[in-house]
Amino acid sequence: MKISLVAVVCAVVVLMLMGEAQVTRAASCNPVQLSPCLGAITSSAKPSGLCCARLKEQQPCLCGYLKNPSLKQYVNSPNAKRVAATCHVPSPSC
């Protein structure tokens, strides 16, 4: 009985650590992760599911991207706002 309780506790700890690793990975700001959205942002194409997933992951980073002169034009463009709206990602209020 004691050994199985230890095994269960260890399994729970491992699952918690795996969850933290995913949160950390999702929170890392990398504009290259938004490359699946480039076609939709530079044209009137509908964003893909992958684009929307990546946009949601990178949502906490959008204000930082707006502060970057090289990225601001893409994040702040009318097409980028359309893509964000289609993906149900609110425009950042920085």
XYZ file of C-alpha atoms in Angstrom:
94
model
C 0.000 0.000 0.000
C 2.791 2.410 0.919
C 4.657 1.764 -2.343
C 1.591 2.422 -4.501
C 0.926 5.718 -2.695
C 4.503 6.810 -3.408
C 4.064 5.831 -7.069
C 0.853 7.872 -7.318
C 2.500 10.922 -5.715
C 5.466 10.627 -8.095
C 3.140 10.362 -11.094
C 1.249 13.492 -9.999
C 4.495 15.430 -9.562
C 5.689 14.379 -13.028
C 2.390 15.463 -14.591
C 2.587 18.820 -12.824
C 6.126 19.377 -14.067
C 5.085 18.511 -17.608
C 2.300 21.068 -17.378
C 4.732 23.727 -16.220
C 7.066 22.928 -19.109
C 4.230 23.487 -21.587
C 3.312 26.823 -19.983
C 6.930 27.962 -20.122
C 7.249 26.948 -23.762
C 4.030 28.738 -24.719
C 5.091 31.917 -22.945
C 8.392 32.262 -24.834
C 8.068 35.120 -27.280
C 9.286 34.207 -30.725
C 7.735 36.019 -33.695
C 8.918 33.226 -36.009
C 6.222 31.087 -34.377
C 3.686 33.290 -36.170
C 5.010 32.372 -39.634
C 1.888 30.260 -40.378
C -0.050 33.558 -40.223
C 2.118 35.451 -42.690
C 0.060 34.494 -45.750
C -3.185 35.589 -44.095
C -1.637 38.832 -42.846
C -0.129 39.801 -46.198
C -3.243 38.906 -48.208
C -6.939 38.414 -47.647
C -6.584 34.655 -47.112
C -8.364 32.996 -44.220
C -6.001 32.098 -41.341
C -5.310 28.404 -40.824
C -5.990 26.520 -37.624
C -2.250 26.411 -36.984
C -2.071 30.177 -37.420
C -4.834 30.695 -34.857
C -3.227 28.283 -32.402
C 0.124 30.029 -32.670
C -1.481 33.458 -32.400
C -3.208 32.411 -29.184
C 0.100 31.082 -27.813
C 1.891 34.309 -28.706
C -0.896 36.610 -27.467
C 1.036 37.682 -24.323
C 3.894 38.756 -26.610
C 1.936 41.031 -28.948
C 2.620 44.236 -26.987
C 6.339 43.517 -27.188
C 6.031 42.961 -30.916
C 4.234 46.304 -31.255
C 7.218 48.018 -29.616
C 9.580 46.495 -32.176
C 9.748 48.751 -35.274
C 10.447 45.749 -37.522
C 7.355 43.858 -36.333
C 4.919 46.684 -35.595
C 3.785 46.996 -39.205
C 2.690 43.363 -39.234
C 0.995 43.294 -35.830
C -0.773 46.622 -36.295
C -1.900 46.211 -39.917
C -5.590 45.957 -40.825
C -5.051 42.390 -42.081
C -3.347 41.383 -38.819
C -6.310 42.751 -36.901
C -8.651 40.807 -39.200
C -6.663 37.609 -38.627
C -6.725 38.165 -34.859
C -10.481 38.770 -34.928
C -11.039 35.642 -37.030
C -8.960 33.652 -34.536
C -10.846 35.208 -31.598
C -7.704 36.859 -30.237
C -8.417 40.354 -28.895
C -6.259 43.209 -30.109
C -3.592 44.032 -27.543
C -4.162 47.085 -25.402
C -0.667 48.195 -24.503
